[in-house]
PDB file of C-alpha atoms in Angstrom:
ATOM      1  CA  MET A  30     -31.388 -36.608  59.293  1.00 83.00           C
ATOM      2  CA  GLU A  31     -32.692 -40.235  59.338  1.00 89.00           C
ATOM      3  CA  ILE A  32     -32.453 -40.302  63.163  1.00 91.00           C
ATOM      4  CA  LEU A  33     -34.844 -37.328  63.310  1.00 93.00           C
ATOM      5  CA  LEU A  34     -37.211 -38.898  60.784  1.00 95.00           C
ATOM      6  CA  GLY A  35     -37.350 -41.965  62.896  1.00 96.00           C
ATOM      7  CA  ARG A  36     -39.439 -40.056  65.423  1.00 96.00           C
ATOM      8  CA  SER A  37     -42.382 -39.774  63.013  1.00 97.00           C
ATOM      9  CA  VAL A  38     -44.706 -42.235  61.279  1.00 98.00           C
ATOM     10  CA  GLU A  39     -46.845 -41.385  58.277  1.00 98.00           C
ATOM     11  CA  ILE A  40     -50.507 -42.109  58.843  1.00 98.00           C
ATOM     12  CA  PHE A  41     -53.316 -42.396  56.339  1.00 97.00           C
ATOM     13  CA  LEU A  42     -56.693 -40.905  57.310  1.00 97.00           C
ATOM     14  CA  PHE A  43     -60.026 -41.700  55.634  1.00 96.00           C
ATOM     15  CA  PRO A  44     -61.747 -39.996  53.834  1.00 95.00           C
ATOM     16  CA  PHE A  45     -58.815 -37.824  52.650  1.00 96.00           C
ATOM     17  CA  SER A  46     -57.556 -38.953  49.282  1.00 93.00           C
ATOM     18  CA  SER A  47     -54.965 -36.236  49.047  1.00 95.00           C
ATOM     19  CA  GLY A  48     -52.683 -34.780  51.666  1.00 97.00           C
ATOM     20  CA  TRP A  49     -50.036 -36.095  54.020  1.00 98.00           C
ATOM     21  CA  PHE A  50     -50.194 -36.723  57.760  1.00 99.00           C
ATOM     22  CA  TRP A  51     -47.577 -37.606  60.355  1.00 99.00           C
ATOM     23  CA  LEU A  52     -47.659 -38.532  64.012  1.00 99.00           C
ATOM     24  CA  ILE A  53     -44.436 -37.552  65.841  1.00 99.00           C
ATOM     25  CA  ASP A  54     -43.125 -38.840  69.150  1.00 98.00           C
ATOM     26  CA  ILE A  55     -41.570 -35.805  70.935  1.00 98.00           C
ATOM     27  CA  GLU A  56     -40.642 -37.493  74.237  1.00 97.00           C
ATOM     28  CA  ASN A  57     -37.009 -37.721  75.485  1.00 96.00           C
ATOM     29  CA  ILE A  58     -35.335 -35.803  72.610  1.00 97.00           C
ATOM     30  CA  ASN A  59     -31.565 -36.357  72.743  1.00 97.00           C
ATOM     31  CA  LEU A  60     -28.693 -33.960  72.000  1.00 97.00           C
ATOM     32  CA  GLU A  61     -27.920 -35.504  68.608  1.00 97.00           C
ATOM     33  CA  GLU A  62     -31.521 -35.171  67.439  1.00 98.00           C
ATOM     34  CA  LEU A  63     -31.670 -31.602  68.748  1.00 97.00           C
ATOM     35  CA  ALA A  64     -28.437 -30.638  66.919  1.00 97.00           C
ATOM     36  CA  ILE A  65     -29.768 -32.052  63.619  1.00 97.00           C
ATOM     37  CA  ALA A  66     -33.082 -30.171  64.090  1.00 98.00           C
ATOM     38  CA  ARG A  67     -31.255 -26.951  64.862  1.00 97.00           C
ATOM     39  CA  SER A  68     -29.177 -27.292  61.689  1.00 96.00           C
ATOM     40  CA  VAL A  69     -32.321 -27.454  59.606  1.00 95.00           C
ATOM     41  CA  LEU A  70     -33.935 -24.235  61.020  1.00 96.00           C
ATOM     42  CA  ASN A  71     -33.075 -20.598  60.371  1.00 93.00           C
ATOM     43  CA  GLU A  72     -32.439 -17.893  62.929  1.00 93.00           C
ATOM     44  CA  GLU A  73     -36.012 -16.742  62.930  1.00 91.00           C
ATOM     45  CA  ASP A  74     -37.326 -20.306  63.584  1.00 93.00           C
ATOM     46  CA  LEU A  75     -34.866 -20.787  66.506  1.00 96.00           C
ATOM     47  CA  LYS A  76     -35.700 -17.399  67.981  1.00 95.00           C
ATOM     48  CA  LYS A  77     -39.373 -18.243  68.039  1.00 92.00           C
ATOM     49  CA  SER A  78     -38.779 -21.556  69.875  1.00 95.00           C
ATOM     50  CA  SER A  79     -36.422 -19.832  72.306  1.00 96.00           C
ATOM     51  CA  ARG A  80     -39.310 -17.681  73.664  1.00 96.00           C
ATOM     52  CA  LEU A  81     -40.888 -20.787  75.294  1.00 96.00           C
ATOM     53  CA  LYS A  82     -40.410 -20.890  79.039  1.00 95.00           C
ATOM     54  CA  PHE A  83     -39.301 -24.492  79.576  1.00 97.00           C
ATOM     55  CA  GLU A  84     -36.323 -26.197  77.930  1.00 97.00           C
ATOM     56  CA  LYS A  85     -38.361 -29.350  77.151  1.00 97.00           C
ATOM     57  CA  ASP A  86     -40.883 -27.247  75.279  1.00 97.00           C
ATOM     58  CA  ARG A  87     -38.163 -25.343  73.422  1.00 97.00           C
ATOM     59  CA  ASN A  88     -36.550 -28.608  72.315  1.00 98.00           C
ATOM     60  CA  ARG A  89     -39.821 -30.086  71.242  1.00 98.00           C
ATOM     61  CA  SER A  90     -40.677 -27.003  69.249  1.00 98.00           C
ATOM     62  CA  VAL A  91     -37.279 -27.143  67.386  1.00 98.00           C
ATOM     63  CA  VAL A  92     -37.865 -30.810  66.511  1.00 98.00           C
ATOM     64  CA  ILE A  93     -41.416 -30.412  65.351  1.00 98.00           C
ATOM     65  CA  HIS A  94     -40.681 -27.388  63.147  1.00 97.00           C
ATOM     66  CA  ALA A  95     -37.590 -29.073  61.707  1.00 98.00           C
ATOM     67  CA  LEU A  96     -39.597 -32.118  60.727  1.00 98.00           C
ATOM     68  CA  LEU A  97     -42.269 -29.892  59.206  1.00 98.00           C
ATOM     69  CA  LYS A  98     -39.716 -28.165  57.029  1.00 98.00           C
ATOM     70  CA  ILE A  99     -38.120 -31.524  56.084  1.00 98.00           C
ATOM     71  CA  TYR A 100     -41.477 -32.944  54.952  1.00 98.00           C
ATOM     72  CA  ILE A 101     -42.404 -29.793  53.013  1.00 98.00           C
ATOM     73  CA  ALA A 102     -39.008 -29.852  51.258  1.00 97.00           C
ATOM     74  CA  LYS A 103     -39.501 -33.523  50.335  1.00 97.00           C
ATOM     75  CA  ILE A 104     -42.915 -32.814  48.825  1.00 97.00           C
ATOM     76  CA  LEU A 105     -41.723 -29.841  46.888  1.00 96.00           C
ATOM     77  CA  ASP A 106     -38.409 -31.518  45.947  1.00 96.00           C
ATOM     78  CA  ALA A 107     -36.573 -28.527  47.353  1.00 96.00           C
ATOM     79  CA  SER A 108     -33.707 -27.931  49.858  1.00 95.00           C
ATOM     80  CA  VAL A 109     -34.829 -27.642  53.447  1.00 95.00           C
ATOM     81  CA  LYS A 110     -32.945 -24.348  53.833  1.00 93.00           C
ATOM     82  CA  SER A 111     -34.998 -22.829  50.984  1.00 94.00           C
ATOM     83  CA  ILE A 112     -38.265 -23.359  52.899  1.00 95.00           C
ATOM     84  CA  LYS A 113     -39.319 -20.035  54.367  1.00 93.00           C
ATOM     85  CA  PHE A 114     -42.612 -19.168  56.057  1.00 93.00           C
ATOM     86  CA  LEU A 115     -44.812 -16.095  55.872  1.00 92.00           C
ATOM     87  CA  HIS A 116     -47.492 -15.483  58.482  1.00 90.00           C
ATOM     88  CA  ASN A 117     -51.062 -14.299  58.207  1.00 88.00           C
ATOM     89  CA  ARG A 118     -52.403 -11.453  60.371  1.00 87.00           C
ATOM     90  CA  PHE A 119     -53.307 -13.936  63.042  1.00 87.00           C
ATOM     91  CA  GLY A 120     -49.771 -15.462  63.078  1.00 87.00           C
ATOM     92  CA  LYS A 121     -50.552 -18.694  61.193  1.00 89.00           C
ATOM     93  CA  PRO A 122     -47.538 -19.699  59.166  1.00 92.00           C
ATOM     94  CA  CYS A 123     -47.903 -20.334  55.378  1.00 94.00           C
ATOM     95  CA  LEU A 124     -45.739 -20.673  52.293  1.00 94.00           C
ATOM     96  CA  PRO A 125     -45.401 -17.937  49.685  1.00 90.00           C
ATOM     97  CA  ASP A 126     -47.541 -18.432  46.516  1.00 86.00           C
ATOM     98  CA  SER A 127     -49.625 -21.078  48.229  1.00 80.00           C
ATOM     99  CA  LEU A 128     -47.272 -23.911  47.210  1.00 84.00           C
ATOM    100  CA  LEU A 129     -48.653 -26.101  49.973  1.00 96.00           C
ATOM    101  CA  TYR A 130     -50.977 -25.700  52.956  1.00 97.00           C
ATOM    102  CA  PHE A 131     -49.963 -27.107  56.285  1.00 98.00           C
ATOM    103  CA  ASN A 132     -50.744 -27.114  59.985  1.00 98.00           C
ATOM    104  CA  LEU A 133     -49.318 -28.765  63.100  1.00 98.00           C
ATOM    105  CA  SER A 134     -50.436 -29.377  66.665  1.00 98.00           C
ATOM    106  CA  HIS A 135     -48.850 -30.985  69.744  1.00 98.00           C
ATOM    107  CA  SER A 136     -50.035 -32.263  73.070  1.00 97.00           C
ATOM    108  CA  ASN A 137     -48.058 -33.875  75.832  1.00 96.00           C
ATOM    109  CA  ASN A 138     -45.629 -36.363  74.139  1.00 97.00           C
ATOM    110  CA  TYR A 139     -46.980 -36.295  70.563  1.00 98.00           C
ATOM    111  CA  ALA A 140     -47.210 -33.885  67.727  1.00 99.00           C
ATOM    112  CA  PHE A 141     -49.400 -34.085  64.541  1.00 99.00           C
ATOM    113  CA  ILE A 142     -48.553 -32.560  61.179  1.00 99.00           C
ATOM    114  CA  GLY A 143     -50.935 -32.251  58.222  1.00 99.00           C
ATOM    115  CA  ILE A 144     -50.054 -30.955  54.710  1.00 99.00           C
ATOM    116  CA  HIS A 145     -52.516 -30.519  51.825  1.00 98.00           C
ATOM    117  CA  PRO A 146     -51.589 -29.672  48.211  1.00 97.00           C
ATOM    118  CA  SER A 147     -54.377 -27.195  47.470  1.00 96.00           C
ATOM    119  CA  LYS A 148     -56.634 -26.323  50.484  1.00 96.00           C
ATOM    120  CA  ASP A 149     -56.295 -24.741  53.845  1.00 96.00           C
ATOM    121  CA  ILE A 150     -55.929 -27.424  56.561  1.00 97.00           C
ATOM    122  CA  GLY A 151     -56.288 -27.435  60.309  1.00 97.00           C
ATOM    123  CA  VAL A 152     -55.203 -30.309  62.573  1.00 98.00           C
ATOM    124  CA  ASP A 153     -55.446 -30.810  66.323  1.00 98.00           C
ATOM    125  CA  ILE A 154     -54.205 -33.434  68.741  1.00 98.00           C
ATOM    126  CA  GLU A 155     -55.386 -33.600  72.336  1.00 96.00           C
ATOM    127  CA  LYS A 156     -54.223 -35.829  75.239  1.00 96.00           C
ATOM    128  CA  ILE A 157     -57.194 -36.961  77.285  1.00 93.00           C
ATOM    129  CA  ASP A 158     -56.409 -36.153  80.921  1.00 86.00           C
ATOM    130  CA  ASP A 159     -58.102 -36.078  84.230  1.00 71.00           C
ATOM    131  CA  LYS A 160     -58.700 -32.308  84.297  1.00 72.00           C
ATOM    132  CA  ASN A 161     -62.287 -31.273  84.227  1.00 67.00           C
ATOM    133  CA  ALA A 162     -61.994 -29.460  80.854  1.00 70.00           C
ATOM    134  CA  LEU A 163     -65.684 -29.638  80.271  1.00 72.00           C
ATOM    135  CA  GLU A 164     -66.372 -27.154  83.068  1.00 72.00           C
ATOM    136  CA  THR A 165     -63.468 -24.909  82.072  1.00 74.00           C
ATOM    137  CA  PHE A 166     -64.725 -24.512  78.473  1.00 79.00           C
ATOM    138  CA  ASP A 167     -68.450 -24.764  79.063  1.00 79.00           C
ATOM    139  CA  ASN A 168     -68.968 -21.116  78.001  1.00 81.00           C
ATOM    140  CA  PHE A 169     -67.465 -21.846  74.536  1.00 82.00           C
ATOM    141  CA  LEU A 170     -70.077 -24.507  73.768  1.00 89.00           C
ATOM    142  CA  TYR A 171     -73.501 -24.071  72.121  1.00 91.00           C
ATOM    143  CA  PRO A 172     -76.687 -25.575  73.626  1.00 92.00           C
ATOM    144  CA  ASN A 173     -76.882 -28.332  70.986  1.00 92.00           C
ATOM    145  CA  GLU A 174     -73.222 -29.238  71.700  1.00 92.00           C
ATOM    146  CA  LYS A 175     -73.945 -29.438  75.362  1.00 92.00           C
ATOM    147  CA  GLU A 176     -76.959 -31.608  74.611  1.00 92.00           C
ATOM    148  CA  TRP A 177     -74.802 -33.965  72.586  1.00 92.00           C
ATOM    149  CA  LEU A 178     -72.312 -34.195  75.407  1.00 91.00           C
ATOM    150  CA  SER A 179     -74.959 -34.895  78.003  1.00 90.00           C
ATOM    151  CA  ALA A 180     -76.177 -37.849  75.972  1.00 92.00           C
ATOM    152  CA  HIS A 181     -72.653 -39.179  75.420  1.00 91.00           C
ATOM    153  CA  SER A 182     -71.793 -42.414  77.261  1.00 91.00           C
ATOM    154  CA  HIS A 183     -68.444 -40.849  78.290  1.00 90.00           C
ATOM    155  CA  PRO A 184     -68.903 -37.063  78.494  1.00 88.00           C
ATOM    156  CA  LYS A 185     -65.213 -36.266  79.170  1.00 87.00           C
ATOM    157  CA  GLU A 186     -64.125 -38.267  76.172  1.00 91.00           C
ATOM    158  CA  GLY A 187     -66.951 -36.708  74.164  1.00 92.00           C
ATOM    159  CA  PHE A 188     -65.750 -33.245  75.104  1.00 92.00           C
ATOM    160  CA  TYR A 189     -62.282 -33.920  73.768  1.00 94.00           C
ATOM    161  CA  THR A 190     -63.854 -35.249  70.568  1.00 95.00           C
ATOM    162  CA  LEU A 191     -65.917 -32.129  70.155  1.00 94.00           C
ATOM    163  CA  TRP A 192     -63.160 -29.671  71.144  1.00 92.00           C
ATOM    164  CA  CYS A 193     -60.567 -31.291  68.968  1.00 95.00           C
ATOM    165  CA  ALA A 194     -62.941 -30.906  65.901  1.00 96.00           C
ATOM    166  CA  LYS A 195     -63.587 -27.295  66.815  1.00 94.00           C
ATOM    167  CA  GLU A 196     -59.892 -26.492  67.108  1.00 94.00           C
ATOM    168  CA  ALA A 197     -59.068 -28.194  63.806  1.00 97.00           C
ATOM    169  CA  TYR A 198     -61.700 -25.980  61.995  1.00 95.00           C
ATOM    170  CA  LEU A 199     -60.507 -22.754  63.690  1.00 93.00           C
ATOM    171  CA  LYS A 200     -56.916 -23.624  62.710  1.00 95.00           C
ATOM    172  CA  ALA A 201     -57.953 -24.327  59.113  1.00 95.00           C
ATOM    173  CA  LEU A 202     -59.530 -20.785  59.022  1.00 92.00           C
ATOM    174  CA  GLY A 203     -56.233 -19.407  60.321  1.00 90.00           C
ATOM    175  CA  SER A 204     -57.923 -17.126  62.774  1.00 83.00           C
ATOM    176  CA  GLY A 205     -58.125 -19.398  65.821  1.00 79.00           C
ATOM    177  CA  PHE A 206     -60.181 -18.107  68.707  1.00 77.00           C
ATOM    178  CA  SER A 207     -60.217 -14.628  67.197  1.00 77.00           C
ATOM    179  CA  THR A 208     -63.065 -16.086  65.108  1.00 78.00           C
ATOM    180  CA  HIS A 209     -66.410 -14.573  66.143  1.00 74.00           C
ATOM    181  CA  PRO A 210     -68.860 -16.168  66.556  1.00 80.00           C
ATOM    182  CA  LEU A 211     -67.150 -19.451  67.256  1.00 83.00           C
ATOM    183  CA  PRO A 212     -68.364 -22.244  64.975  1.00 82.00           C
ATOM    184  CA  MET A 213     -71.202 -24.500  66.059  1.00 89.00           C
ATOM    185  CA  LEU A 214     -70.656 -28.196  65.394  1.00 93.00           C
ATOM    186  CA  LYS A 215     -73.306 -30.795  64.677  1.00 90.00           C
ATOM    187  CA  PRO A 216     -72.708 -34.547  64.496  1.00 89.00           C
ATOM    188  CA  ALA A 217     -73.007 -35.646  60.835  1.00 87.00           C
ATOM    189  CA  SER A 218     -76.311 -37.443  60.030  1.00 68.00           C
ATOM    190  CA  THR A 219     -74.323 -40.337  58.543  1.00 62.00           C
ATOM    191  CA  HIS A 220     -71.738 -42.087  60.671  1.00 57.00           C
ATOM    192  CA  PRO A 221     -68.157 -42.150  59.304  1.00 54.00           C
ATOM    193  CA  GLN A 222     -67.671 -45.179  57.160  1.00 56.00           C
ATOM    194  CA  LYS A 223     -66.412 -48.255  58.985  1.00 54.00           C
ATOM    195  CA  ASN A 224     -64.506 -51.281  57.773  1.00 51.00           C
ATOM    196  CA  HIS A 225     -63.260 -49.562  54.654  1.00 54.00           C
ATOM    197  CA  PRO A 226     -61.569 -52.037  52.265  1.00 53.00           C
ATOM    198  CA  ILE A 227     -58.130 -50.409  52.574  1.00 54.00           C
ATOM    199  CA  GLU A 228     -58.096 -50.438  56.327  1.00 55.00           C
ATOM    200  CA  LYS A 229     -55.666 -53.310  56.012  1.00 61.00           C
ATOM    201  CA  ILE A 230     -52.973 -50.823  54.976  1.00 77.00           C
ATOM    202  CA  GLU A 231     -50.625 -50.141  57.821  1.00 88.00           C
ATOM    203  CA  HIS A 232     -51.308 -46.945  59.766  1.00 94.00           C
ATOM    204  CA  PHE A 233     -54.674 -46.462  57.976  1.00 96.00           C
ATOM    205  CA  PHE A 234     -57.436 -45.049  60.228  1.00 96.00           C
ATOM    206  CA  THR A 235     -61.089 -44.257  59.821  1.00 95.00           C
ATOM    207  CA  PRO A 236     -62.724 -41.503  61.886  1.00 96.00           C
ATOM    208  CA  SER A 237     -64.662 -42.208  65.066  1.00 95.00           C
ATOM    209  CA  GLU A 238     -66.798 -39.108  64.631  1.00 95.00           C
ATOM    210  CA  GLU A 239     -67.642 -36.581  61.933  1.00 95.00           C
ATOM    211  CA  PHE A 240     -69.009 -33.117  62.631  1.00 95.00           C
ATOM    212  CA  VAL A 241     -70.638 -30.677  60.224  1.00 94.00           C
ATOM    213  CA  ILE A 242     -69.590 -27.043  60.786  1.00 90.00           C
ATOM    214  CA  SER A 243     -72.424 -24.532  61.437  1.00 78.00           C
ATOM    215  CA  ASP A 244     -72.417 -23.223  57.826  1.00 69.00           C
ATOM    216  CA  HIS A 245     -72.765 -26.753  56.458  1.00 67.00           C
ATOM    217  CA  LYS A 246     -69.891 -26.242  54.044  1.00 82.00           C
ATOM    218  CA  TYR A 247     -67.154 -28.170  55.871  1.00 92.00           C
ATOM    219  CA  GLU A 248     -66.647 -31.195  57.953  1.00 94.00           C
ATOM    220  CA  ALA A 249     -64.219 -32.015  60.725  1.00 96.00           C
ATOM    221  CA  TYR A 250     -63.205 -35.599  61.327  1.00 98.00           C
ATOM    222  CA  VAL A 251     -61.977 -37.014  64.658  1.00 98.00           C
ATOM    223  CA  TYR A 252     -59.836 -40.094  65.122  1.00 98.00           C
ATOM    224  CA  ASP A 253     -59.407 -41.986  68.385  1.00 95.00           C
ATOM    225  CA  LYS A 254     -57.614 -45.162  67.294  1.00 95.00           C
ATOM    226  CA  VAL A 255     -54.294 -43.635  66.151  1.00 97.00           C
ATOM    227  CA  ILE A 256     -52.778 -43.654  69.635  1.00 96.00           C
ATOM    228  CA  ASN A 257     -54.217 -44.579  72.995  1.00 95.00           C
ATOM    229  CA  ASP A 258     -55.626 -41.646  75.144  1.00 95.00           C
ATOM    230  CA  TYR A 259     -55.299 -39.094  72.348  1.00 97.00           C
ATOM    231  CA  LYS A 260     -57.788 -37.574  69.919  1.00 98.00           C
ATOM    232  CA  LEU A 261     -56.679 -36.259  66.501  1.00 99.00           C
ATOM    233  CA  ALA A 262     -58.863 -34.054  64.309  1.00 99.00           C
ATOM    234  CA  VAL A 263     -58.590 -32.826  60.677  1.00 99.00           C
ATOM    235  CA  CYS A 264     -60.555 -30.120  58.858  1.00 97.00           C
ATOM    236  CA  ILE A 265     -59.831 -29.110  55.246  1.00 96.00           C
ATOM    237  CA  ILE A 266     -61.603 -26.035  53.821  1.00 93.00           C
TER     238      ILE A 266
END
């Protein structure tokens, strides 16, 4: 199982004092890794991954979900095979009896897993590409969000920052884009803390941006220094 664990690195994200986060490299999965991952998952897990159209995506799904179960089992000090998921009415997986809360996301060659001991969590990872996503998703943005983007020095990068935060919140809710109305995000009045004293810890990152959700109860944090050309976001509610 160590060869599979070698694909991931635990990261530490300010300001979260509790919870666990991992970044996973899902590029060029080999047959040995795939066999190990398959041995971890049950028939239902494998069936879900098998529905994906492309073999590369099927293999990545198997590895990501295997690692998720491995990490949950480690935290709970349980066997991997004993970890079974339920699903809410929107399809978000969860553990029975709210033992832990978790979420995962993947984009291009990387996946991102977040686990929290007591609160719903949403995570998102987005690869910044050359597609004009801003035009595609313009109808999903509020006027104040468009205004923030228009003032951004790099609007495309700003869009990914905003969108990543919005997705993390929707995933924390567990309802995704079934949520109506969609949340409105506002940049926090105080900038995320920089130069935190424990930044010297390996794989410790501070957020580049903090957004307040429209109801002012929750915040979503975005990180752009974890890996080049990717945005990561976390929201805990």
